Tab-separated table of N, CA and C in Angstrom:
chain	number	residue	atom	x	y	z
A	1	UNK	N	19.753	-21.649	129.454
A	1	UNK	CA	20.107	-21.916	128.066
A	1	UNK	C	18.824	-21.852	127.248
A	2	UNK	N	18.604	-21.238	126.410
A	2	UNK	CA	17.749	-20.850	124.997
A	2	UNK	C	17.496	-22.281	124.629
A	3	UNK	N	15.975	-22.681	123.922
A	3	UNK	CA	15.888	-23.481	123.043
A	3	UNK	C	17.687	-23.781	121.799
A	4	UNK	N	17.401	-22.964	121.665
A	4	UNK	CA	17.592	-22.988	120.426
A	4	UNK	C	19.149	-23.109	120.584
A	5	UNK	N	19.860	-22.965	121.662
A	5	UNK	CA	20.780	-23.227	121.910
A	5	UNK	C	20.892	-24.675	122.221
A	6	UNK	N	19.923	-25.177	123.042
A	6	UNK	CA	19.716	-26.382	123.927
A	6	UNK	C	19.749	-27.571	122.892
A	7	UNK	N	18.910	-27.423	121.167
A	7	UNK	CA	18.978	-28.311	120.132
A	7	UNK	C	20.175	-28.257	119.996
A	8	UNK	N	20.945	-27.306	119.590
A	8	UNK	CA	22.550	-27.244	118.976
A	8	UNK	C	23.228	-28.117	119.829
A	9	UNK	N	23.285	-27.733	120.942
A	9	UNK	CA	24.000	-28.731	121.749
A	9	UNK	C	23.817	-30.269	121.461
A	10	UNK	N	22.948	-30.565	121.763
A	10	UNK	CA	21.932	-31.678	121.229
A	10	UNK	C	22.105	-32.409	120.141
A	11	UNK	N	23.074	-31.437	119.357
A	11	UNK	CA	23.148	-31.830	118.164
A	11	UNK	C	24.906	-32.425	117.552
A	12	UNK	N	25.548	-31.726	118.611
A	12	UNK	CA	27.249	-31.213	118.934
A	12	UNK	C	27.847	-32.616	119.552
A	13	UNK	N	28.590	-33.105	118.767
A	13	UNK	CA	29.170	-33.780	119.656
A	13	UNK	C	30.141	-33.722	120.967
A	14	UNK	N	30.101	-34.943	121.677
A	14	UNK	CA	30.647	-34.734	123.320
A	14	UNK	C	32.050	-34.187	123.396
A	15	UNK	N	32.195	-33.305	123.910
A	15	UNK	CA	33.691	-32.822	124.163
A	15	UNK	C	34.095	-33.245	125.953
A	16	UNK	N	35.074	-34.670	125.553
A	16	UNK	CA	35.690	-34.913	126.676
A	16	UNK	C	37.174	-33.968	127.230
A	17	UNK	N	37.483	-34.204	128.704
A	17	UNK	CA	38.126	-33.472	128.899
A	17	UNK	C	38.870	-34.165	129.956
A	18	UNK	N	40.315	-34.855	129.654
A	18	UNK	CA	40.585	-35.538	130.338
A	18	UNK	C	42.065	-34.688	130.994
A	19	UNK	N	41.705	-34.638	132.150
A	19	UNK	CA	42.650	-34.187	133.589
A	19	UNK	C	43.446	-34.946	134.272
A	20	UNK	N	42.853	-36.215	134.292
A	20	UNK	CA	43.606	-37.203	135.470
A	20	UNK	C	44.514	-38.371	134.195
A	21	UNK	N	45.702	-37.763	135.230
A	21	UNK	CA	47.036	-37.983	133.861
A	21	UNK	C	47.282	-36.847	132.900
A	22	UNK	N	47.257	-37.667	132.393
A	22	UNK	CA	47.925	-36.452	131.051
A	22	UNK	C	46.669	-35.700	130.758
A	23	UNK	N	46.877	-34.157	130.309
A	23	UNK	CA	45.492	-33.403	130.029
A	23	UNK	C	45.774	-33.536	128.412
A	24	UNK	N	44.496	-34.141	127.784
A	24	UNK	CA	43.867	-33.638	126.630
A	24	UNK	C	42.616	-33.816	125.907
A	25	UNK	N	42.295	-33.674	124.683
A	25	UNK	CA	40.684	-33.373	124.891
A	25	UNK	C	40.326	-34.479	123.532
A	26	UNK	N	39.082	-34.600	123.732
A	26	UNK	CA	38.921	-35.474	122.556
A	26	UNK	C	37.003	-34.423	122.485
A	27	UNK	N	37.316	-33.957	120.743
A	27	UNK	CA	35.290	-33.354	120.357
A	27	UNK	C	35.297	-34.672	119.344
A	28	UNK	N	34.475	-35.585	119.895
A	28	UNK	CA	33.152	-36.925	119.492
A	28	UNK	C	34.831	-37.749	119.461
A	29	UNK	N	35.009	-38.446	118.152
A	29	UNK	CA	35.758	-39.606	118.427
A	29	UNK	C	37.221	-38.675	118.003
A	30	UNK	N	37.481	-37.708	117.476
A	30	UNK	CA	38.969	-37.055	117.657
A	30	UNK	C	39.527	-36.462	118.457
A	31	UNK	N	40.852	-36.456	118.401
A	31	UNK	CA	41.418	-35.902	119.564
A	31	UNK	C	41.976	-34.732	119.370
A	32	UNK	N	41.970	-33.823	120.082
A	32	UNK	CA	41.912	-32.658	119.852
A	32	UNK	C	43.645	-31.813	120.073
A	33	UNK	N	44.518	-31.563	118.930
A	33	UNK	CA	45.590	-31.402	118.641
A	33	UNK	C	45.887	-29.531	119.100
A	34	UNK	N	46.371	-29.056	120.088
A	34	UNK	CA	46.654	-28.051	119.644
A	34	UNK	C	48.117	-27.392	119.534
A	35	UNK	N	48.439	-26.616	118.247
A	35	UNK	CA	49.775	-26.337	117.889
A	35	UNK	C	50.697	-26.232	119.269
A	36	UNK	N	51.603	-26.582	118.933
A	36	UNK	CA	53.326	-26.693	119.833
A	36	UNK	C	53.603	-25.222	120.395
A	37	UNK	N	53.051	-24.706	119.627
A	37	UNK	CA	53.660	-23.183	120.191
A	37	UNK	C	52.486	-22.120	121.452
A	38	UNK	N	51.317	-23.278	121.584
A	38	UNK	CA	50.507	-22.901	122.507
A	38	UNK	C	51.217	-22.858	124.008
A	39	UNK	N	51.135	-20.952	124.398
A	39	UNK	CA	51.641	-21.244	125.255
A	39	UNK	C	51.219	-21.971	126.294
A	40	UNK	N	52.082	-22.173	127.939
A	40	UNK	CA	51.887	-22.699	128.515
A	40	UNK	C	50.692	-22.013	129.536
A	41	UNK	N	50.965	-21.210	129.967
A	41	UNK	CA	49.757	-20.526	130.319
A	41	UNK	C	48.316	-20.442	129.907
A	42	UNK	N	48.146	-20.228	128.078
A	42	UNK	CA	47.138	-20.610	127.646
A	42	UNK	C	46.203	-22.089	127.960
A	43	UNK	N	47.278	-23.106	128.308
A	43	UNK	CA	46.799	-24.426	128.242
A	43	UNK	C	46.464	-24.288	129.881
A	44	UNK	N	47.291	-23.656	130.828
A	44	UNK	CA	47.061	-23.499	132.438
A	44	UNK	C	45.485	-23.231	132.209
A	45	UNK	N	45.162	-21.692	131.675
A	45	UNK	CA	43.538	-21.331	131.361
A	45	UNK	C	42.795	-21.914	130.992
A	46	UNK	N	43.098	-22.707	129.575
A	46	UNK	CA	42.053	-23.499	129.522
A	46	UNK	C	41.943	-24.640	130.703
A	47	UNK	N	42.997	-25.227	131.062
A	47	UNK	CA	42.459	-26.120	132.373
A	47	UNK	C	41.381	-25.726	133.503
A	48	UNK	N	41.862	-24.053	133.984
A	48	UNK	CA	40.883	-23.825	135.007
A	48	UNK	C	39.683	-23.133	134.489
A	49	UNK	N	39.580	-22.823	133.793
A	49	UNK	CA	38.204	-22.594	132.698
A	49	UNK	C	37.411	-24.064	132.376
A	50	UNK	N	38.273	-25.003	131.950
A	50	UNK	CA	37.280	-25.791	132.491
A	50	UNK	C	36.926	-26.708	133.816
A	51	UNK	N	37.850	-26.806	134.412
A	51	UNK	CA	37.407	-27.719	135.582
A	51	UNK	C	36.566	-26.222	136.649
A	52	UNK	N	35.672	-25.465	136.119
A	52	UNK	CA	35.712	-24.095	137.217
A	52	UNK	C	34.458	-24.195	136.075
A	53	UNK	N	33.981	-24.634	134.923
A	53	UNK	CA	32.798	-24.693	133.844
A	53	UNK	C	31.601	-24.378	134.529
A	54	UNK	N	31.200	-25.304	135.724
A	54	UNK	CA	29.695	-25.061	136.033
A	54	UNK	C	29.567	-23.856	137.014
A	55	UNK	N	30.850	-22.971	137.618
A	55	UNK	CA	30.786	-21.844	138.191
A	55	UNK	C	31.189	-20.855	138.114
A	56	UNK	N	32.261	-20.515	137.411
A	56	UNK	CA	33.091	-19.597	136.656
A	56	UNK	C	34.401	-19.473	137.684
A	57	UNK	N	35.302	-18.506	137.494
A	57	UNK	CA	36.334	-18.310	138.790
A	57	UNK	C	36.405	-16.443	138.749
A	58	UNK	N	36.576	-16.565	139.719
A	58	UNK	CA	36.929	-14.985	139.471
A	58	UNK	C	37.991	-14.142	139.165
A	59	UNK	N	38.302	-13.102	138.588
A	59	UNK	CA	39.099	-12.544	138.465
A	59	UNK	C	40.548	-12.543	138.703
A	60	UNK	N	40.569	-12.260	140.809
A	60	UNK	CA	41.681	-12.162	141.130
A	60	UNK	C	42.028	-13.808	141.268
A	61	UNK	N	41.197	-14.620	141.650
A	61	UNK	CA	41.529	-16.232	141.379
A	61	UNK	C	42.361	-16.510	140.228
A	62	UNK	N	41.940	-16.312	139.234
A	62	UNK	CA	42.473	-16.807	138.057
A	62	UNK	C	43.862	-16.059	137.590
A	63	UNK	N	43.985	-14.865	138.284
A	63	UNK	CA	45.206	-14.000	137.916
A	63	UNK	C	46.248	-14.817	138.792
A	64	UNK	N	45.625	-14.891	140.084
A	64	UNK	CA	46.706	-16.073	141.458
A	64	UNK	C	46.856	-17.305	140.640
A	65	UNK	N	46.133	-17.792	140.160
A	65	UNK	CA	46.431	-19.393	139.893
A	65	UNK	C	47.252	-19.140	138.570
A	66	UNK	N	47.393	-18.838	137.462
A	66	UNK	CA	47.878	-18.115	136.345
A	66	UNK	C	49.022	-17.571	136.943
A	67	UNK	N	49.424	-16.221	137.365
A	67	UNK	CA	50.725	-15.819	137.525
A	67	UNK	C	51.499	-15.892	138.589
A	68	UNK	N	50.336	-15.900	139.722
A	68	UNK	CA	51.049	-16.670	141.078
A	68	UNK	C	51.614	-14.953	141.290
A	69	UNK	N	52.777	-15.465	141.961
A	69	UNK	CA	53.616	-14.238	142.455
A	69	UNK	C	54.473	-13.984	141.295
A	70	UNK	N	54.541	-14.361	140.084
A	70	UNK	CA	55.543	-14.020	138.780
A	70	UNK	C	55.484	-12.061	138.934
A	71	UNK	N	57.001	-11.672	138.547
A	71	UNK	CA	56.646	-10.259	137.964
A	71	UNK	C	56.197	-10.366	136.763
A	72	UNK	N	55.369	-10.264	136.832
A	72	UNK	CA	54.199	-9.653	134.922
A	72	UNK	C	54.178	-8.422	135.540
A	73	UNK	N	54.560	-7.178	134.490
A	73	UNK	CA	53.808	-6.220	134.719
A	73	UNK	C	52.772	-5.552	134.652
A	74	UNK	N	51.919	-6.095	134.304
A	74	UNK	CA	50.558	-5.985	133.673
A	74	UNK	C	49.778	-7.462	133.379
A	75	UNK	N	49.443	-8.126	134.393
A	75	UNK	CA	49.434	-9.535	134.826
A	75	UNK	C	47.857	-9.533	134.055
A	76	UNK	N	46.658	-8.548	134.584
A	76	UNK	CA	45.474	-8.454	133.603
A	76	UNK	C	45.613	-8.443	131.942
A	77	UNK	N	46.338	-7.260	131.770
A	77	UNK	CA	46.228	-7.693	129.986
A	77	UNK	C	47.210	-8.607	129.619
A	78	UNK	N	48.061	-9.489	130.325
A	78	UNK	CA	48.550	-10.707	130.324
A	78	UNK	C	47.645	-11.470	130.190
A	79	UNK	N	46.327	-11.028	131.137
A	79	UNK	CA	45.295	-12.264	130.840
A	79	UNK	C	44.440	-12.152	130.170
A	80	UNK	N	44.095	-10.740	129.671
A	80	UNK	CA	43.323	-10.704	128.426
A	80	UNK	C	44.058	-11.041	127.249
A	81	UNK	N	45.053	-10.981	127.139
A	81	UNK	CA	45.697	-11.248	125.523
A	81	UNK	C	45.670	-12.971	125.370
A	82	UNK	N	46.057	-13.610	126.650
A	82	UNK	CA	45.993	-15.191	127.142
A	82	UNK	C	44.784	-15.610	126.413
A	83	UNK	N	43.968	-15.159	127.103
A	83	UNK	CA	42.195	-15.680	126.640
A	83	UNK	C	41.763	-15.051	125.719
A	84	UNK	N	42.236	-14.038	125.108
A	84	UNK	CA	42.222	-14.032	123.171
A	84	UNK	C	42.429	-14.780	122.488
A	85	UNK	N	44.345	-15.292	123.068
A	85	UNK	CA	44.323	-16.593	122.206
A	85	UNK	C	43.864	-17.562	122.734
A	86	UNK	N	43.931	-18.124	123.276
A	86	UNK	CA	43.186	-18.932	123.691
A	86	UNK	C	41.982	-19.665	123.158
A	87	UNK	N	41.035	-18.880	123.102
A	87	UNK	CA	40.242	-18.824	122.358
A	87	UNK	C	40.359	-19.070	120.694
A	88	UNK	N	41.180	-17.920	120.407
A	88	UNK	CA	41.905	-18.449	119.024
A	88	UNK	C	41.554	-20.111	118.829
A	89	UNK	N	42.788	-20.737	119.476
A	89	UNK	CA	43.340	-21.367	119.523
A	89	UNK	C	42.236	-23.019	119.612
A	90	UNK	N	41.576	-22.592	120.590
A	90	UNK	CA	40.491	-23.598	120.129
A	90	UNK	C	39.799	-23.724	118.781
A	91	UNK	N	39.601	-22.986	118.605
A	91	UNK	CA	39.403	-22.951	116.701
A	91	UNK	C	39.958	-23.700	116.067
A	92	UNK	N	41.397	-22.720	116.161
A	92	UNK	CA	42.402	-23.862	115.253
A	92	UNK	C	42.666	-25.129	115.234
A	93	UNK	N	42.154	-25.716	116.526
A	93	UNK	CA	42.192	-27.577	117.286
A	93	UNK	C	41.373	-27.976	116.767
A	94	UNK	N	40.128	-27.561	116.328
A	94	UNK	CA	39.454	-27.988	115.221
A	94	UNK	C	37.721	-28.105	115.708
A	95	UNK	N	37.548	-27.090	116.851
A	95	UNK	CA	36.165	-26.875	117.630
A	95	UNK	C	35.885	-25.781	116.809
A	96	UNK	N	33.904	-25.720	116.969
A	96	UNK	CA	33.390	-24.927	116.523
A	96	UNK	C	33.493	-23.753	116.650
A	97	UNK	N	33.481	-22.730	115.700
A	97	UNK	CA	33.271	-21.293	116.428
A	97	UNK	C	32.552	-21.095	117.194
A	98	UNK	N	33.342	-20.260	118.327
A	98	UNK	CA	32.440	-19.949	119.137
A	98	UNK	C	32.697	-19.122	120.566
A	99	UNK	N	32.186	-18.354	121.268
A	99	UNK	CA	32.690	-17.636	121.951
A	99	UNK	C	33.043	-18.182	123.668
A	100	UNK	N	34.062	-18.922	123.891
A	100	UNK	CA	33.761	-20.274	124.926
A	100	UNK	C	34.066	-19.563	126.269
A	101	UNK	N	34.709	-18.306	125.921
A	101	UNK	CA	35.033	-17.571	127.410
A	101	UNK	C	34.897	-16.323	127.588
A	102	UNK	N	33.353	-16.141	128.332
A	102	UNK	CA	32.735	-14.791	128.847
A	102	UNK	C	33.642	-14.124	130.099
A	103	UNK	N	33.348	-12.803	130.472
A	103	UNK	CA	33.527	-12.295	131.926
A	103	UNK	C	31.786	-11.418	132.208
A	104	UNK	N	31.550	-11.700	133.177
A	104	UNK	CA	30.390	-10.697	133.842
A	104	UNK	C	30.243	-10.965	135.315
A	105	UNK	N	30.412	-9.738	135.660
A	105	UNK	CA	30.840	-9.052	137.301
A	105	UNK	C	32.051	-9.708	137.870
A	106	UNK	N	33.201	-9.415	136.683
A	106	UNK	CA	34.795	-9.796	137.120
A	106	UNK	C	34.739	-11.580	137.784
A	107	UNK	N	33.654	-12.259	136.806
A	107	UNK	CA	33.916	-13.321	136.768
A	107	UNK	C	34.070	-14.421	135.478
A	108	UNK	N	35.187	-14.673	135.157
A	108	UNK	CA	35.283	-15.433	133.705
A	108	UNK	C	34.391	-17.112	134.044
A	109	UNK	N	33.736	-17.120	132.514
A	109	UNK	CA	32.771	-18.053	132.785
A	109	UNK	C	33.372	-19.218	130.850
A	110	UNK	N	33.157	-20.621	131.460
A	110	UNK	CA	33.630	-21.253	130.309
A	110	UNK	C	32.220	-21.378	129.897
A	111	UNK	N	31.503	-21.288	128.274
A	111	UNK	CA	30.241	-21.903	127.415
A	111	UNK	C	30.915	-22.377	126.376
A	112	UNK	N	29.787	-23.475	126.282
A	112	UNK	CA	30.088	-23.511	124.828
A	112	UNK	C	28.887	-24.647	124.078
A	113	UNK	N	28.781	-24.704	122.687
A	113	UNK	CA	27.600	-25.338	122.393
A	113	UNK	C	27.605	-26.646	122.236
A	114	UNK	N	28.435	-27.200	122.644
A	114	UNK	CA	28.764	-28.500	123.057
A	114	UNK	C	28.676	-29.170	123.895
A	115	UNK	N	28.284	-30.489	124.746
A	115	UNK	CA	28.018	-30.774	126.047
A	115	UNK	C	29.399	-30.675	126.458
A	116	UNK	N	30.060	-30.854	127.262
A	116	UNK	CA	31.559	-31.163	127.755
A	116	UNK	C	31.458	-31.800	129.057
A	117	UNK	N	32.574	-32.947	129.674
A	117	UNK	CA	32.019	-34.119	130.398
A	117	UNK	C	33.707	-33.996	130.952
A	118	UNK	N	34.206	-33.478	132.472
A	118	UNK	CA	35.165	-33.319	132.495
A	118	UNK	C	35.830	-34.482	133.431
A	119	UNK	N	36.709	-35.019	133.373
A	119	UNK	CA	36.723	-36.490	134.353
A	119	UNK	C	37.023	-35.835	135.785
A	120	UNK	N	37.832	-35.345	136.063
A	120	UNK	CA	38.006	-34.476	137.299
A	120	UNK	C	37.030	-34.174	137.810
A	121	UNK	N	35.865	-33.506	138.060
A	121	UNK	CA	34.739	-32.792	137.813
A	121	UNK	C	34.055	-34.151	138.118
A	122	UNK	N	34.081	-35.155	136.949
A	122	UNK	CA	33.238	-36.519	137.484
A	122	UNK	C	33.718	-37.369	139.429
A	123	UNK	N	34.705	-37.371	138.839
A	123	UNK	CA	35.452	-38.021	139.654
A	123	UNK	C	35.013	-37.235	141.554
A	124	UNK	N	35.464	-36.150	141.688
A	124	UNK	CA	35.269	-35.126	142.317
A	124	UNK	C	33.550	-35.449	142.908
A	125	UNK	N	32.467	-35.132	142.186
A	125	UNK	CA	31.544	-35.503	142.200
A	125	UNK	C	31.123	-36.900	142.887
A	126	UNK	N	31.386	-37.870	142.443
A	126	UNK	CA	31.603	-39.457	142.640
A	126	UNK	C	31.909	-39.545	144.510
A	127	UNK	N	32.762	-38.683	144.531
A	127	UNK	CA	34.071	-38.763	145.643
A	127	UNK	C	32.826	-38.167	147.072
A	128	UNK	N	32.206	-36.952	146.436
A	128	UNK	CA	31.468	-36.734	147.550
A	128	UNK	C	30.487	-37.445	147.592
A	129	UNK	N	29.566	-37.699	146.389
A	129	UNK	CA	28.566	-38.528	146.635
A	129	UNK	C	28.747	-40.141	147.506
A	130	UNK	N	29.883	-40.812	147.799
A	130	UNK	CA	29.713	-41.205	148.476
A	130	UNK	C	30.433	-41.458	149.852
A	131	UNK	N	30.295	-40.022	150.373
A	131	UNK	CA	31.056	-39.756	151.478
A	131	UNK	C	29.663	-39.356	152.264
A	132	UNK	N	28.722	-39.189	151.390
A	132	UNK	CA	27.618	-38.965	152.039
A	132	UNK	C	26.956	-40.482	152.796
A	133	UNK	N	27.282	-41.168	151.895
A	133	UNK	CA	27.122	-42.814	152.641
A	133	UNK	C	27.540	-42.781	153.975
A	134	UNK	N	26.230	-43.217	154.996
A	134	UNK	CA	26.754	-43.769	156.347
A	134	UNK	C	26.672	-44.846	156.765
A	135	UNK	N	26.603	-45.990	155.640
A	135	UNK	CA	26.692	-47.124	155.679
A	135	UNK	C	28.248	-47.601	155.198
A	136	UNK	N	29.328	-48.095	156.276
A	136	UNK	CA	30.256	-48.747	155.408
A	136	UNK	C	30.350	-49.513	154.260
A	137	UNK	N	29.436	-50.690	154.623
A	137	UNK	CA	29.582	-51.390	153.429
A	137	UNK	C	28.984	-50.594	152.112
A	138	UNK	N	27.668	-49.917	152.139
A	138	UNK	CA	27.366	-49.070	151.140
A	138	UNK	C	27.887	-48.663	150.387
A	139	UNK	N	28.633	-47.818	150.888
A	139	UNK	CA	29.884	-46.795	150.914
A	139	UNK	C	30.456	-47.663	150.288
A	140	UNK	N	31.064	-48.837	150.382
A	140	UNK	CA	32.830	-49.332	149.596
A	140	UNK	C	31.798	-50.158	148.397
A	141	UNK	N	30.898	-50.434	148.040
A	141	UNK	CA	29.882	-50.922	147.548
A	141	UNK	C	30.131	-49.853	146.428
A	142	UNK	N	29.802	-48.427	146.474
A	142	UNK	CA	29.753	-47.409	145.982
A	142	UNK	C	31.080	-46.905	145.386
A	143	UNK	N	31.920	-46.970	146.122
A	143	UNK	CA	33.416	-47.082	145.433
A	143	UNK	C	33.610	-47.787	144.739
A	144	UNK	N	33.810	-48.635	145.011
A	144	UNK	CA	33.827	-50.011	143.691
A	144	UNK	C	33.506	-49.388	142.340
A	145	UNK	N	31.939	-49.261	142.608
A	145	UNK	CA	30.894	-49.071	141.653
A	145	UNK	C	31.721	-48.082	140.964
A	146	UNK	N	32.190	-47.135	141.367
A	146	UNK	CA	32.486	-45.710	140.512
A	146	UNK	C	33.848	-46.074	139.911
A	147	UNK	N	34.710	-46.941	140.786
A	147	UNK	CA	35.630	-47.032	140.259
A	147	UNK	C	36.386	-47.998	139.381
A	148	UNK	N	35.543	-49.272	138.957
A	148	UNK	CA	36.042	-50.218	138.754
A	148	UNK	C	36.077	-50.189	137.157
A	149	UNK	N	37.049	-50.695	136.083
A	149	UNK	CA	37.493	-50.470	135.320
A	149	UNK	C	36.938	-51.492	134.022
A	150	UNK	N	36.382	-50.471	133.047
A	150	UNK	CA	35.834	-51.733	132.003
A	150	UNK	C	37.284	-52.286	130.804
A	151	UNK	N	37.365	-52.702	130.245
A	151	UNK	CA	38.428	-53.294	129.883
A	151	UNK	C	38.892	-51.826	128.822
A	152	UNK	N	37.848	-51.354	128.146
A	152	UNK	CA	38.076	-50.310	127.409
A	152	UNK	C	38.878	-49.318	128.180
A	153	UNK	N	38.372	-48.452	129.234
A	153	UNK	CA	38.917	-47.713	130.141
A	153	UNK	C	40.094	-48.362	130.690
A	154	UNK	N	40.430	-49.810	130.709
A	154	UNK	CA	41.702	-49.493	131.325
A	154	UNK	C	42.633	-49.541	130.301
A	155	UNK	N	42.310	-50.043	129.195
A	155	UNK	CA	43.153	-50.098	127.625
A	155	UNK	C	43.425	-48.532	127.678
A	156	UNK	N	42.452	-47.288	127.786
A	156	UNK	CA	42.888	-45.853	127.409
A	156	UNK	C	44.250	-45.288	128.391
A	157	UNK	N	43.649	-46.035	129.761
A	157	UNK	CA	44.474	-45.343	130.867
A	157	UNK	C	46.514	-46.183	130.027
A	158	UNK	N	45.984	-47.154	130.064
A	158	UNK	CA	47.377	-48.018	129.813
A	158	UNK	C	47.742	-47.013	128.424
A	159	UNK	N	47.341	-46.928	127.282
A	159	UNK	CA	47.562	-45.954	126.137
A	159	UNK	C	48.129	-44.538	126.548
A	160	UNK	N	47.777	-43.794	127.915
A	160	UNK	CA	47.965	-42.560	128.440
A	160	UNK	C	48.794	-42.541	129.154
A	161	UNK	N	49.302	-43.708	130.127
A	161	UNK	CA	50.778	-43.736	130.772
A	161	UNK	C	52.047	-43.591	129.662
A	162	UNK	N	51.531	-44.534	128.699
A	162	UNK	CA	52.524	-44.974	127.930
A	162	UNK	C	52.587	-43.845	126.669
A	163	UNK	N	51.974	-42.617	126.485
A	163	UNK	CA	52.285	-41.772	125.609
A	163	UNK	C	51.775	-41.928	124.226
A	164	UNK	N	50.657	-42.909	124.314
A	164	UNK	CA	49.693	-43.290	122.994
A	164	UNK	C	48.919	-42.475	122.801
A	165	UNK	N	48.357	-41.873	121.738
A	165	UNK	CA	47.571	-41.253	121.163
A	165	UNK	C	46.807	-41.660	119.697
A	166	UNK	N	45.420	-41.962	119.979
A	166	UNK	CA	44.980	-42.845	118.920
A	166	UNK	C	44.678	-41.821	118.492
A	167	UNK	N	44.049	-41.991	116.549
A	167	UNK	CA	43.867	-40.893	116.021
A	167	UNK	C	42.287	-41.068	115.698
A	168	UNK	N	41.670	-41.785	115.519
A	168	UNK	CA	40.056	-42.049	115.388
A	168	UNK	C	39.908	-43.939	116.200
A	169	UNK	N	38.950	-43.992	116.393
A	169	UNK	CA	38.490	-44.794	116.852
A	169	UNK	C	38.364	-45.955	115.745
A	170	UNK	N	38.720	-47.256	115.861
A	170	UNK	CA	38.697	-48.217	114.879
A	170	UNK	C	37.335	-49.189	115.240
């Protein structure tokens, strides 16, 4: 990443990206709305575009996970027109311009000038780091640690079972 990219970011507020439960996104304290008529597929892409962020996926991956065995007849420019809008479409949710989904050597790659912090991805992370523990007690020491719930976090989770959606932070 460029200086000059690296300030912008720096400068961008956090784009969360919440997976576990219900998927949706919050850039700094809003939550990120996108129109009803987004298809479903589009929202499939953006999921594995981002939980796939720090490595990209490839090609025929993303065509399997996306259309599976569906007849599309043309399942690629199915997926180029997908990640046109797509793209679109983040715009319209109310993120910066910006070009968030590359391909180079038939591998699609998610950027963008924003940090982004994906819980899956955390979680995932968390999960191996302490599997590397060969200390039991360590180890559940370490679980705990990752997992135990501040009153805030469990107020969101309870808000996300129950189909709440705050609109700014009070």
């Amino acid at each position: 990443m460029n200086e000059e990219m690296k300030n912008q970011t720096e400068q961008l507020p956090l784009l969360k990206v919440h997976m576990m439960g219900s998927f949706f996104l919050e850039y700094g304290d809003q939550p990120i709305s996108f129109r009803k008529t987004m298809a479903t597929k589009s929202m499939r892409l953006l999921q594995i575009f981002l939980y796939n962020k720090d490595n990209g996926i490839s090609r025929g991956r993303l065509l399997e996970s996306t259309y599976g065995r569906e007849d599309v007849a043309d399942a690629a420019n199915s997926l180029r027109v997908g990640v046109h809008r797509l793209k679109r479409s983040l715009v319209e949710a109310g993120l910066p311009q910006f070009e968030y989904i590359y391909t180079q050597k038939g591998v699609y790659h998610w950027t963008s000038p924003m940090p982004v912090e994906v819980d899956a991805i955390d979680i995932k992370n968390k999960i191996l780091e302490a599997g590397k523990e060969t200390d039991e007690k360590a180890r559940m020491d370490q679980m705990i640690e990752h997992w135990s719930c501040t009153p805030e976090s469990s107020l969101q989770i309870s808000a996300r079972k129950s189909g709440y959606r705050r609109s700014a932070r009070s």
